[in-house]
Coordinates of C-alpha atoms in Angstrom, one line a residue:
Chain O
M4 CA -24.1 -15.6 -4.6
Y5 CA -22.0 -13.5 -6.9
E6 CA -23.6 -13.6 -10.4
G7 CA -21.4 -14.6 -13.3
K8 CA -18.3 -14.5 -11.2
N9 CA -16.2 -17.5 -10.3
E10 CA -12.7 -16.2 -10.2
W11 CA -11.4 -15.2 -6.8
A12 CA -8.9 -12.4 -6.4
L13 CA -8.5 -13.0 -2.7
E14 CA -9.4 -16.0 -0.7
V15 CA -9.0 -16.2 3.1
E16 CA -9.6 -19.6 4.8
D17 CA -9.9 -20.4 8.5
L18 CA -7.9 -17.3 9.4
T19 CA -7.4 -16.8 13.2
V20 CA -5.3 -14.0 14.6
A21 CA -4.5 -13.4 18.3
Y22 CA -2.7 -10.7 20.2
A23 CA -1.3 -12.2 23.5
D24 CA -3.9 -15.0 23.7
K25 CA -6.8 -12.8 22.9
P26 CA -8.3 -13.7 19.5
V27 CA -9.0 -10.6 17.4
L28 CA -10.0 -12.6 14.4
W29 CA -11.7 -15.9 14.7
D30 CA -11.9 -18.5 11.9
I31 CA -12.5 -16.0 9.1
D32 CA -13.5 -17.3 5.7
L33 CA -13.7 -14.8 2.9
R34 CA -13.8 -14.8 -0.9
V35 CA -13.4 -11.6 -2.9
P36 CA -14.3 -12.1 -6.5
K37 CA -12.1 -10.5 -9.2
G38 CA -13.2 -6.9 -10.2
V39 CA -15.5 -6.3 -7.1
K40 CA -15.5 -3.3 -4.8
M41 CA -15.9 -4.7 -1.3
A42 CA -16.3 -2.8 1.9
I43 CA -15.2 -4.3 5.3
I44 CA -17.4 -2.9 8.1
G45 CA -17.7 -3.6 11.8
P46 CA -17.4 -1.9 15.1
N47 CA -14.2 -0.6 16.7
G48 CA -12.0 -3.6 17.6
A49 CA -13.8 -5.9 15.2
G50 CA -10.4 -6.7 13.6
K51 CA -10.9 -4.9 10.3
S52 CA -7.4 -3.5 9.9
T53 CA -6.0 -6.8 11.3
L54 CA -7.8 -8.7 8.6
V55 CA -6.3 -6.7 5.8
K56 CA -2.9 -6.8 7.3
A57 CA -3.0 -10.6 7.8
A58 CA -4.2 -10.9 4.2
M59 CA -1.1 -9.1 3.1
G60 CA 1.2 -11.1 5.4
L61 CA 2.0 -8.1 7.6
I62 CA 0.7 -9.9 10.6
K63 CA 1.4 -13.6 11.3
P64 CA -1.9 -15.5 11.9
V65 CA -2.3 -18.3 14.4
A66 CA -3.9 -20.4 11.8
G67 CA -5.4 -20.2 8.3
E68 CA -4.2 -19.4 4.8
V69 CA -4.5 -16.7 2.2
R70 CA -4.6 -17.2 -1.6
I71 CA -4.2 -14.5 -4.2
F72 CA -5.6 -15.4 -7.6
G73 CA -5.5 -19.1 -6.5
E74 CA -1.9 -19.0 -5.5
P75 CA -0.6 -19.1 -1.9
R76 CA 0.1 -15.5 -0.7
E77 CA 3.7 -16.3 0.1
S78 CA 4.5 -16.9 -3.6
S79 CA 2.6 -13.8 -5.0
E80 CA 4.3 -10.7 -3.8
G81 CA 3.5 -7.4 -5.4
Q82 CA -0.1 -8.3 -6.3
I83 CA -1.6 -5.9 -3.7
A84 CA -1.3 -2.2 -3.6
Y85 CA -1.8 -1.0 0.0
V86 CA -3.1 2.3 1.4
P87 CA -2.5 2.2 5.2
Q88 CA -4.4 4.2 7.7
R89 CA -3.3 7.8 7.3
S90 CA -3.1 8.4 11.1
T91 CA -0.6 5.5 11.6
L92 CA 2.1 7.3 9.6
S93 CA 4.6 9.8 10.9
W94 CA 3.9 12.9 8.7
D95 CA 6.8 14.7 10.1
F96 CA 9.2 12.5 8.1
P97 CA 11.6 14.7 6.0
T98 CA 10.4 14.1 2.5
D99 CA 8.2 15.6 -0.2
V100 CA 5.1 14.4 -2.1
I101 CA 6.8 13.2 -5.2
D102 CA 9.2 11.1 -3.2
V103 CA 6.5 9.4 -1.2
V104 CA 4.6 8.5 -4.4
T105 CA 7.8 7.2 -6.0
M106 CA 8.1 4.7 -3.1
G107 CA 5.3 2.8 -4.9
T108 CA 7.9 1.8 -7.5
Y109 CA 10.5 0.6 -5.1
G110 CA 9.2 -3.0 -5.3
R111 CA 10.2 -3.3 -9.0
V112 CA 13.2 -0.9 -9.2
G113 CA 15.4 -3.7 -7.7
W114 CA 18.2 -3.8 -5.1
F115 CA 21.0 -1.3 -5.0
R116 CA 19.4 0.8 -7.8
R117 CA 17.8 4.2 -7.6
S118 CA 14.5 5.2 -9.1
G119 CA 15.0 7.2 -12.2
A120 CA 13.1 9.4 -14.7
V121 CA 10.7 6.6 -15.7
E122 CA 9.6 6.1 -12.1
K123 CA 9.3 9.9 -11.6
A124 CA 7.1 10.2 -14.6
E125 CA 4.9 7.4 -13.3
A126 CA 4.6 9.2 -10.0
M127 CA 3.7 12.4 -11.7
A128 CA 1.0 10.6 -13.7
A129 CA -0.4 9.2 -10.4
L130 CA -0.4 12.6 -8.8
E131 CA -2.4 13.9 -11.7
Q132 CA -5.0 11.2 -11.2
V133 CA -5.6 12.5 -7.6
E134 CA -5.3 16.2 -8.7
M135 CA -2.1 16.8 -6.7
T136 CA 0.3 17.7 -9.5
N137 CA 0.9 21.2 -8.0
F138 CA 2.0 19.7 -4.7
A139 CA 4.8 17.4 -6.0
R140 CA 7.6 19.4 -4.3
R141 CA 5.6 20.2 -1.1
P142 CA 7.0 18.7 2.2
I143 CA 4.5 16.1 3.4
A144 CA 4.5 17.8 6.8
A145 CA 2.7 20.7 5.2
L146 CA -0.3 18.7 3.8
S147 CA -3.9 18.7 5.0
G148 CA -5.5 15.4 5.9
G149 CA -7.3 15.1 2.6
Q150 CA -4.1 15.9 0.7
Q151 CA -2.2 13.2 2.7
Q152 CA -4.8 10.7 1.8
R153 CA -4.5 11.6 -1.9
V154 CA -0.8 11.1 -1.8
L155 CA -1.1 7.7 -0.2
L156 CA -3.6 6.7 -3.0
A157 CA -1.2 8.0 -5.6
R158 CA 1.6 5.9 -4.1
A159 CA -0.7 2.8 -4.4
L160 CA -1.6 3.7 -8.0
V161 CA 2.0 3.6 -9.2
Q162 CA 2.3 0.0 -7.8
G163 CA 0.1 -1.0 -10.7
A164 CA -1.2 -4.0 -8.7
P165 CA -4.3 -6.0 -9.6
I166 CA -5.7 -5.7 -6.0
Y167 CA -6.1 -2.5 -4.0
I168 CA -6.5 -2.6 -0.2
L169 CA -7.4 0.7 1.5
D170 CA -7.6 1.1 5.3
E171 CA -10.1 3.8 6.3
P172 CA -9.4 6.1 3.3
F173 CA -12.2 8.4 4.1
Q174 CA -11.3 8.9 7.8
G175 CA -11.0 12.7 8.4
V176 CA -10.9 13.8 4.8
D177 CA -12.8 16.7 3.3
A178 CA -15.8 16.1 1.0
P179 CA -14.0 16.9 -2.3
T180 CA -11.2 14.4 -1.4
E181 CA -13.8 11.7 -0.6
R182 CA -15.4 12.3 -4.1
A183 CA -12.0 12.3 -5.8
I184 CA -11.0 9.0 -4.1
I185 CA -14.3 7.4 -5.1
E186 CA -13.8 8.5 -8.7
V187 CA -10.3 6.9 -8.8
L188 CA -11.6 3.7 -7.2
N189 CA -14.5 3.5 -9.7
G190 CA -11.9 4.0 -12.6
L191 CA -9.8 1.2 -11.2
A192 CA -12.9 -1.1 -10.9
D193 CA -13.7 -0.3 -14.6
Q194 CA -10.2 -1.6 -15.5
G195 CA -11.0 -4.8 -13.7
K196 CA -9.0 -4.2 -10.5
T197 CA -10.3 -5.6 -7.3
I198 CA -10.8 -3.2 -4.4
V199 CA -11.2 -3.9 -0.7
V200 CA -11.8 -0.9 1.6
V201 CA -12.0 -0.9 5.4
H202 CA -15.0 1.5 5.8
H203 CA -16.9 3.0 8.7
D204 CA -19.7 5.1 7.1
L205 CA -22.7 2.7 6.7
Q206 CA -24.8 5.3 4.8
T207 CA -22.5 5.3 1.8
I208 CA -22.1 1.5 1.5
P209 CA -24.8 1.0 -1.2
E210 CA -23.6 4.0 -3.2
Y211 CA -19.8 3.2 -3.1
F212 CA -19.6 -0.6 -3.0
D213 CA -21.0 -3.6 -4.6
A214 CA -20.0 -6.2 -2.0
V215 CA -19.6 -6.1 1.8
L216 CA -18.0 -8.1 4.6
L217 CA -19.6 -7.6 8.0
L218 CA -17.0 -8.3 10.6
N219 CA -16.9 -8.5 14.4
V220 CA -14.0 -10.8 15.3
R221 CA -16.0 -13.5 13.3
A222 CA -17.1 -13.0 9.8
I223 CA -20.9 -12.3 10.2
D224 CA -21.6 -12.5 6.5
S225 CA -20.2 -11.4 3.2
G226 CA -21.5 -11.1 -0.4
P227 CA -23.2 -8.6 -2.7
V228 CA -24.5 -5.5 -0.9
A229 CA -28.1 -6.2 -2.0
E230 CA -28.0 -9.6 -0.3
V231 CA -26.0 -9.2 2.9
F232 CA -26.3 -5.5 3.8
T233 CA -29.4 -6.1 5.8
E234 CA -30.7 -4.8 9.2
E235 CA -30.5 -8.3 10.6
N236 CA -26.8 -8.6 9.7
L237 CA -26.0 -5.1 10.9
R238 CA -27.6 -5.9 14.3
L239 CA -25.6 -9.1 14.5
T240 CA -22.4 -7.1 13.7
F241 CA -22.9 -4.0 15.7
G242 CA -25.1 -5.4 18.4
G243 CA -28.2 -3.2 18.1
R244 CA -26.3 0.0 18.8
V245 CA -26.8 1.4 15.3
G246 CA -30.5 1.4 15.0
V247 CA -30.9 4.8 13.4
L248 CA -27.8 4.4 11.1
A249 CA -28.8 0.9 10.1
A250 CA -32.3 1.9 9.2
S251 CA -31.3 4.8 7.1
G252 CA -28.5 2.8 5.4
A253 CA -30.8 -0.2 4.6
D254 CA -33.6 1.9 3.4
Q255 CA -31.7 2.9 0.3
L256 CA -31.6 -0.6 -0.9
Chain L
M14 CA 50.6 23.9 19.1
D15 CA 49.7 23.7 15.4
F16 CA 46.9 21.5 14.1
F17 CA 48.9 20.1 11.2
A18 CA 52.1 19.7 13.1
D19 CA 50.7 18.0 16.2
Y20 CA 50.5 14.3 15.4
T21 CA 48.3 13.4 18.3
L22 CA 45.8 16.2 17.7
R23 CA 45.6 15.3 14.0
L24 CA 45.0 11.7 14.8
V25 CA 42.3 12.5 17.4
A26 CA 40.6 15.0 15.1
I27 CA 40.5 12.5 12.2
G28 CA 39.1 9.8 14.5
S29 CA 36.5 12.1 15.9
A30 CA 35.5 13.2 12.4
V31 CA 35.1 9.6 11.3
L32 CA 33.0 8.9 14.5
G33 CA 31.0 12.1 13.9
A34 CA 30.2 11.3 10.3
T35 CA 29.1 7.7 11.0
S36 CA 27.1 8.4 14.1
G37 CA 25.5 11.5 12.5
A38 CA 24.4 9.7 9.3
L39 CA 23.1 6.5 11.0
G40 CA 21.8 8.3 14.0
S41 CA 19.5 10.3 11.7
F42 CA 17.7 7.0 10.9
A43 CA 17.5 6.1 14.6
Y44 CA 16.0 9.5 15.3
L45 CA 13.4 9.2 12.5
R46 CA 12.5 5.7 13.6
R47 CA 12.1 6.9 17.2
Q48 CA 14.9 4.6 18.3
S49 CA 17.0 7.2 20.1
L50 CA 16.8 5.2 23.3
L51 CA 18.0 2.1 21.5
G52 CA 21.3 3.8 20.8
D53 CA 21.6 4.6 24.5
A54 CA 20.8 1.0 25.4
V55 CA 23.2 -0.5 22.9
S56 CA 26.1 1.7 23.9
H57 CA 25.7 0.9 27.6
A58 CA 25.2 -2.7 26.8
A59 CA 28.6 -2.7 25.0
L60 CA 30.5 -2.2 28.2
P61 CA 30.4 -5.9 29.4
G62 CA 31.4 -6.9 25.9
I63 CA 34.5 -4.8 26.1
V64 CA 35.6 -6.2 29.4
L65 CA 34.7 -9.8 28.5
A66 CA 36.6 -9.5 25.3
F67 CA 39.7 -8.4 27.2
M68 CA 39.2 -11.2 29.9
L69 CA 38.9 -13.9 27.2
T70 CA 41.8 -12.8 25.0
G71 CA 44.0 -10.7 27.3
S72 CA 44.3 -8.3 24.4
K73 CA 43.5 -4.6 24.2
V74 CA 43.7 -4.4 20.4
P75 CA 40.8 -2.1 19.4
L76 CA 39.4 -4.6 16.9
V77 CA 39.1 -7.3 19.6
L78 CA 37.4 -4.9 22.0
M79 CA 35.2 -3.5 19.3
V80 CA 34.0 -7.0 18.3
G81 CA 33.3 -7.7 22.0
A82 CA 31.4 -4.4 22.3
G83 CA 29.5 -5.0 19.0
L84 CA 28.5 -8.5 20.1
A85 CA 27.3 -7.4 23.5
G86 CA 25.4 -4.5 21.9
W87 CA 23.8 -6.8 19.4
V88 CA 22.8 -9.3 22.2
G89 CA 21.3 -6.3 23.9
T90 CA 19.1 -5.4 21.0
L91 CA 18.1 -9.1 20.7
A92 CA 17.2 -9.1 24.5
V93 CA 15.0 -6.0 23.9
Q94 CA 13.2 -7.8 21.0
L95 CA 12.8 -10.9 23.1
I96 CA 11.3 -9.0 26.1
I97 CA 8.7 -7.1 24.0
R98 CA 7.7 -10.2 22.0
R99 CA 7.4 -12.5 24.9
S100 CA 6.0 -10.3 27.6
R101 CA 3.7 -7.3 28.1
V102 CA 6.6 -5.0 29.0
P103 CA 6.5 -2.0 26.7
Y104 CA 9.4 -1.0 24.4
D105 CA 10.8 1.9 26.5
S106 CA 10.8 -0.2 29.7
A107 CA 12.5 -3.1 27.9
L108 CA 15.2 -0.7 26.7
G109 CA 15.6 0.6 30.3
I110 CA 15.9 -2.9 31.7
V111 CA 18.5 -4.0 29.1
L112 CA 20.5 -0.8 29.6
A113 CA 20.6 -1.1 33.3
V114 CA 21.3 -4.9 33.5
F115 CA 24.1 -4.9 30.9
F116 CA 25.7 -1.7 32.1
G117 CA 25.6 -2.9 35.7
F118 CA 27.1 -6.2 34.7
G119 CA 29.8 -4.3 32.8
L120 CA 30.6 -2.2 35.9
V121 CA 30.8 -5.3 38.1
L122 CA 33.3 -7.0 35.6
L123 CA 35.3 -3.8 35.4
T124 CA 35.7 -3.5 39.2
Y125 CA 36.5 -7.2 39.4
I126 CA 39.4 -7.1 36.9
Q127 CA 40.8 -4.0 38.4
K128 CA 41.5 -6.0 41.6
L129 CA 43.5 -8.6 39.7
P130 CA 47.2 -8.5 40.5
N131 CA 48.5 -7.4 37.1
A132 CA 48.5 -4.1 35.3
A133 CA 47.4 -5.3 31.9
Q134 CA 43.8 -4.2 32.4
A135 CA 44.7 -0.6 33.1
G136 CA 42.9 1.8 30.8
L137 CA 39.7 -0.3 30.3
E138 CA 37.8 2.1 32.6
S139 CA 38.5 4.9 30.1
F140 CA 35.7 3.3 27.9
L141 CA 33.2 4.8 30.4
F142 CA 33.8 8.4 29.3
G143 CA 36.3 7.8 26.5
Q144 CA 39.9 8.8 26.3
A145 CA 40.7 10.3 22.9
A146 CA 44.4 10.8 23.8
S147 CA 44.9 7.0 23.8
L148 CA 43.9 6.8 20.1
L149 CA 46.7 5.2 18.0
K150 CA 47.0 5.2 14.3
R151 CA 45.8 1.6 14.1
D152 CA 42.7 2.6 16.1
V153 CA 41.8 5.4 13.7
V154 CA 42.4 3.1 10.7
T155 CA 40.0 0.5 12.3
M156 CA 37.4 3.2 12.9
A157 CA 37.7 4.5 9.4
V158 CA 37.3 1.1 7.8
L159 CA 34.3 0.2 9.9
G160 CA 32.7 3.6 9.4
A161 CA 33.2 3.6 5.6
T162 CA 31.8 0.1 5.3
A163 CA 28.7 1.1 7.3
L164 CA 28.2 4.2 5.1
V165 CA 28.6 2.2 1.9
V166 CA 25.9 -0.2 3.1
L167 CA 23.7 2.7 4.0
I168 CA 24.0 4.2 0.5
L169 CA 23.4 0.8 -1.2
L170 CA 20.2 0.2 0.7
W171 CA 19.2 3.9 0.8
K172 CA 15.7 3.6 -0.7
E173 CA 14.9 0.5 1.2
F174 CA 15.9 2.1 4.5
K175 CA 13.9 5.2 3.6
V176 CA 10.7 3.4 3.0
L177 CA 11.3 1.2 6.0
S178 CA 11.7 4.2 8.2
F179 CA 8.7 6.1 6.8
D180 CA 6.2 3.3 6.5
P181 CA 7.3 -0.2 7.4
D182 CA 3.9 -1.8 6.7
F183 CA 4.0 -0.4 3.2
A184 CA 7.6 -1.6 2.7
A185 CA 6.5 -5.1 3.6
S186 CA 3.5 -4.9 1.2
L187 CA 6.1 -4.0 -1.6
G188 CA 7.6 -7.4 -0.9
L189 CA 10.7 -6.1 0.9
P190 CA 12.2 -8.3 3.6
V191 CA 11.5 -5.7 6.3
R192 CA 12.7 -7.8 9.3
R193 CA 16.1 -8.5 7.7
L194 CA 16.4 -4.8 6.6
D195 CA 15.5 -3.8 10.1
G196 CA 18.2 -6.1 11.4
V197 CA 20.8 -4.6 9.0
L198 CA 19.9 -1.0 9.9
T199 CA 20.2 -1.9 13.6
L200 CA 23.5 -3.6 13.0
L201 CA 24.8 -0.5 11.3
L202 CA 23.7 1.6 14.3
V203 CA 25.7 -0.8 16.5
V204 CA 28.8 -0.3 14.3
A205 CA 28.4 3.5 14.5
I206 CA 28.2 3.2 18.3
I207 CA 31.3 0.9 18.8
I208 CA 33.3 3.2 16.5
G209 CA 32.9 6.0 19.1
L210 CA 33.3 4.0 22.3
Q211 CA 37.1 4.7 22.7
T212 CA 36.8 8.4 22.0
V213 CA 33.5 9.4 23.6
G214 CA 32.7 6.4 25.9
V215 CA 29.6 4.3 26.6
V216 CA 27.9 6.8 28.7
L217 CA 27.9 9.8 26.3
M218 CA 27.8 7.9 23.0
S219 CA 24.0 8.1 22.7
A220 CA 24.3 11.9 22.4
M221 CA 26.5 11.4 19.3
I222 CA 23.7 9.2 17.9
V223 CA 20.7 11.4 18.6
A224 CA 21.8 15.0 18.6
P225 CA 23.2 15.4 15.0
G226 CA 20.0 13.9 13.5
A227 CA 17.7 16.0 15.7
A228 CA 19.7 19.2 14.9
A229 CA 19.8 18.4 11.2
R230 CA 16.1 17.8 11.0
Q231 CA 15.6 21.4 12.0
W232 CA 17.4 22.6 8.9
S233 CA 16.2 20.2 6.2
R234 CA 13.0 19.1 4.5
R235 CA 14.3 16.0 2.8
L236 CA 16.0 12.9 3.9
A237 CA 19.3 13.1 1.9
P238 CA 20.1 16.7 3.0
M239 CA 19.2 15.8 6.6
V240 CA 21.6 12.9 6.7
L241 CA 24.4 15.0 5.0
I242 CA 23.8 17.9 7.5
A243 CA 23.8 15.4 10.4
A244 CA 27.1 13.9 9.2
A245 CA 28.6 17.4 8.8
I246 CA 27.4 18.4 12.3
G247 CA 29.0 15.2 13.6
I248 CA 32.3 15.9 11.9
F249 CA 32.3 19.6 13.0
S250 CA 31.6 18.7 16.6
G251 CA 34.3 16.0 16.5
V252 CA 37.0 18.2 15.1
T253 CA 36.1 21.3 17.1
G254 CA 35.9 19.3 20.3
S255 CA 39.3 17.7 19.6
I256 CA 41.0 21.1 19.0
L257 CA 39.3 22.8 22.0
S258 CA 40.4 20.0 24.3
S259 CA 44.0 20.1 23.0
Y260 CA 44.3 23.8 23.6
V261 CA 42.7 24.0 27.0
P262 CA 44.6 22.0 29.6
R263 CA 42.7 19.1 31.3
L264 CA 39.6 19.4 29.1
P265 CA 38.5 15.9 28.2
T266 CA 37.9 15.3 24.5
G267 CA 34.8 13.1 24.5
P268 CA 32.7 15.3 26.8
T269 CA 33.9 18.4 25.0
I270 CA 32.8 17.0 21.6
V271 CA 29.3 16.3 23.2
L272 CA 29.2 19.8 24.6
V273 CA 29.9 21.3 21.1
L274 CA 27.3 19.1 19.7
S275 CA 24.8 20.1 22.3
A276 CA 25.4 23.8 21.5
I277 CA 24.7 23.1 17.8
F278 CA 21.6 21.3 18.8
L279 CA 20.3 24.1 20.9
V280 CA 21.0 26.7 18.3
S281 CA 19.2 24.5 15.7
L282 CA 16.2 24.0 18.0
F283 CA 15.7 27.7 18.5
M284 CA 17.0 29.4 15.4
A285 CA 16.3 27.2 12.4
P286 CA 13.8 28.7 9.9
N287 CA 10.3 27.1 9.7
R288 CA 10.9 24.6 12.5
G289 CA 12.9 26.6 15.0
L290 CA 11.1 27.6 18.2
L291 CA 11.8 31.3 17.8
W292 CA 10.4 31.2 14.2
R293 CA 7.3 29.3 15.3
T294 CA 6.6 31.6 18.2
L295 CA 6.9 34.7 15.9
R296 CA 4.8 33.1 13.2
F297 CA 2.3 30.9 14.9
G298 CA 2.1 32.5 18.3
G299 CA -1.3 33.9 17.6
L300 CA -2.8 30.5 16.8
R301 CA -4.9 29.1 19.6
T302 CA -5.0 25.4 18.7
A303 CA -2.5 22.6 18.6
P304 CA -2.7 20.1 15.6
D305 CA -4.0 17.2 17.7
L306 CA -6.8 19.3 19.1
D307 CA -8.2 20.2 15.7
P308 CA -10.2 16.9 15.1
V309 CA -12.0 17.1 18.5
L310 CA -12.8 20.8 17.9
M311 CA -14.1 20.0 14.5
H312 CA -16.3 17.2 15.8
L313 CA -17.7 19.6 18.5
F314 CA -18.3 22.2 15.8
A315 CA -20.1 19.6 13.6
L316 CA -22.3 18.6 16.5
S317 CA -23.1 22.2 17.4
R318 CA -24.3 22.8 13.8
Q319 CA -27.1 20.3 14.4
H320 CA -28.5 22.9 16.8
P321 CA -28.3 26.1 14.8
D322 CA -30.7 27.9 17.1
D323 CA -28.8 26.8 20.2
P324 CA -25.1 26.6 19.4
E325 CA -24.2 26.2 23.1
H326 CA -26.2 23.0 23.4
G327 CA -24.1 20.4 25.3
H328 CA -22.9 17.2 23.7
S329 CA -21.8 14.1 25.7
V330 CA -18.2 12.9 25.7
A331 CA -19.4 9.5 24.5
V332 CA -20.7 11.0 21.2
I333 CA -17.4 12.7 20.5
Q334 CA -15.6 9.5 21.4
T335 CA -17.5 7.5 18.8
M336 CA -16.5 10.1 16.2
S337 CA -12.8 9.8 17.1
P338 CA -10.2 7.0 16.8
P339 CA -10.7 4.5 19.7
D340 CA -7.6 5.4 21.6
D341 CA -7.9 9.1 21.4
K342 CA -7.9 10.9 24.7
V343 CA -11.0 12.9 24.0
V344 CA -11.6 14.2 27.6
A345 CA -8.0 15.5 27.8
A346 CA -8.4 17.1 24.4
L347 CA -11.6 18.8 25.5
E348 CA -10.1 20.1 28.7
R349 CA -7.1 21.5 26.7
L350 CA -9.6 23.1 24.3
A351 CA -11.3 24.6 27.4
D352 CA -8.0 25.9 28.6
R353 CA -7.6 27.8 25.3
G354 CA -11.1 29.2 25.6
L355 CA -12.3 27.2 22.6
A356 CA -14.7 24.8 24.3
Q357 CA -16.7 24.9 27.5
R358 CA -18.6 22.5 29.8
T359 CA -22.4 23.0 29.8
V360 CA -24.7 22.9 32.8
D361 CA -25.9 19.4 31.8
G362 CA -22.4 18.0 32.0
G363 CA -21.8 18.0 28.2
W364 CA -19.4 20.0 26.0
A365 CA -20.0 22.8 23.5
P366 CA -17.7 25.0 21.5
T367 CA -17.4 28.6 22.6
P368 CA -18.1 31.4 20.0
I369 CA -14.3 31.7 19.6
G370 CA -14.1 28.0 19.1
R371 CA -16.7 28.0 16.4
R372 CA -14.9 30.8 14.6
E373 CA -11.6 28.9 14.9
A374 CA -13.3 25.7 13.6
Q375 CA -14.8 27.6 10.6
R376 CA -11.4 29.0 9.8
I377 CA -9.8 25.5 9.9
L378 CA -12.6 24.2 7.7
D379 CA -12.1 27.0 5.2
R380 CA -8.4 26.3 5.1
E381 CA -8.8 22.5 4.6
T382 CA -11.4 22.7 1.9
G383 CA -9.8 25.7 0.2
A384 CA -6.5 23.9 -0.1
G385 CA -7.8 20.4 -0.6
S386 CA -9.5 20.8 -4.0

């Protein structure tokens, strides 16, 4: 179903996750080819954030396994750069922009050591990519929503990982930020990085992504946008509630 | 009475300074991780540990009692973890349960041993509110060694603790062992608490954990200055409280330290630049919205722009709810917007922004887009 691609960046097999007996993800199978930009879409409570967290090992599944470039997830730390949902963080934390971005290097700086000039330079380079150089010394409490999102993206950039997972990066950001993020993601895809984005705006799927997973507790379908982003699949995922949105989204295909 | 001449005062002041520095530095992390109540639960949970340690060993050597206190406090945190993992009891309730059960058990044990026919147990009840005058040189040495060890571990794991406190999920995605780090940080908090039990006591110890960090946050924008300021506030309160209580007859040391600390906290809360209440009232008093109301107002504004000829057209709560995160309390936000004159109910039961609300929304929009690019 993916043309000319047979190497998987991320494989999820038989994944089931439950919170207090209630399954939030049921028997998910997913294969993300290397170098693809994939959106995960589904209604509220579909388990989108849970899926990406389980894929990274942040949540313990009831069953199932995750492989990264063919290796078990447990033995491949540091392969995924993660951009969590902006709203889940405490932005009142006493720190500034450059410090948050430098956190992306903490995985490789090593125990008992401090990040130094090299790490700071990497962080500044990442800030330049998201056009936030002038904000390096700004306390994070003083940032707008769009600026917060750019900082989180910059922090993921300095990780230099082959896979990027972003949870709702366009939620509540201004239009220039949305364009800036998309440009950075396109640049990463050109370098052969694999990108997985939890997304909620159906209209922009065909423009922004080349693969999609439709999720509603179960995996409804996944594959190239042209094949699986269909009205039928959207109805199965969202349950007929998105008639207007679905029609306009699917029309662009 | 001269500070440098009075041996007891000097001892008490040094002990209180050690206690203030340790609880200030580690309490900052508890404050930032919203674990202030955990400090309260741990210190109360330490009481049965102190009494049990005495009952088992017959000794009142501080190290023995501190180990007992530390073990009981640690068991208390494990009990909290167990309750929230195995039941639907929320975190704050689990803390309350553990605090009450352990403290109650400690009081029962304390009352029981006081009825025993020997006098060896005398003085244990001073752990309730602390008795700084009972500090001996060996006590202060024990406190200093424990405190220095805790602070060295804090410095060694500084960047790990920072990223753990700011964004634990991201820390885990970096490959850091977050559960073990969380355990170490909690253990350090337990150490900071048991250091203070003899001076300040189990009841007031949580103030020593929470207040320095909360006060220091008002004066600092970065983590390292905040932790240093918190430690300095802890030291200052400890020393000042010790001196005051030695000059004024019958003034208890522990509670006096906590009162000095409270005064510093209140001054910080009102007077600090940028974050202080006085400053904020002077500077932001004219603003009509609170930050968490902004998104709802913006949604309402976006909806109203779909009806340019009828900006007062009503929009249903359900529509605004779908535009917001699922657990947002949209109705409450709308009502608070209405209180501020920014939104109003329409005749058909919907909601619309008022003219002032639309102007405010436009202003927020200008600010966001102006600064965002």
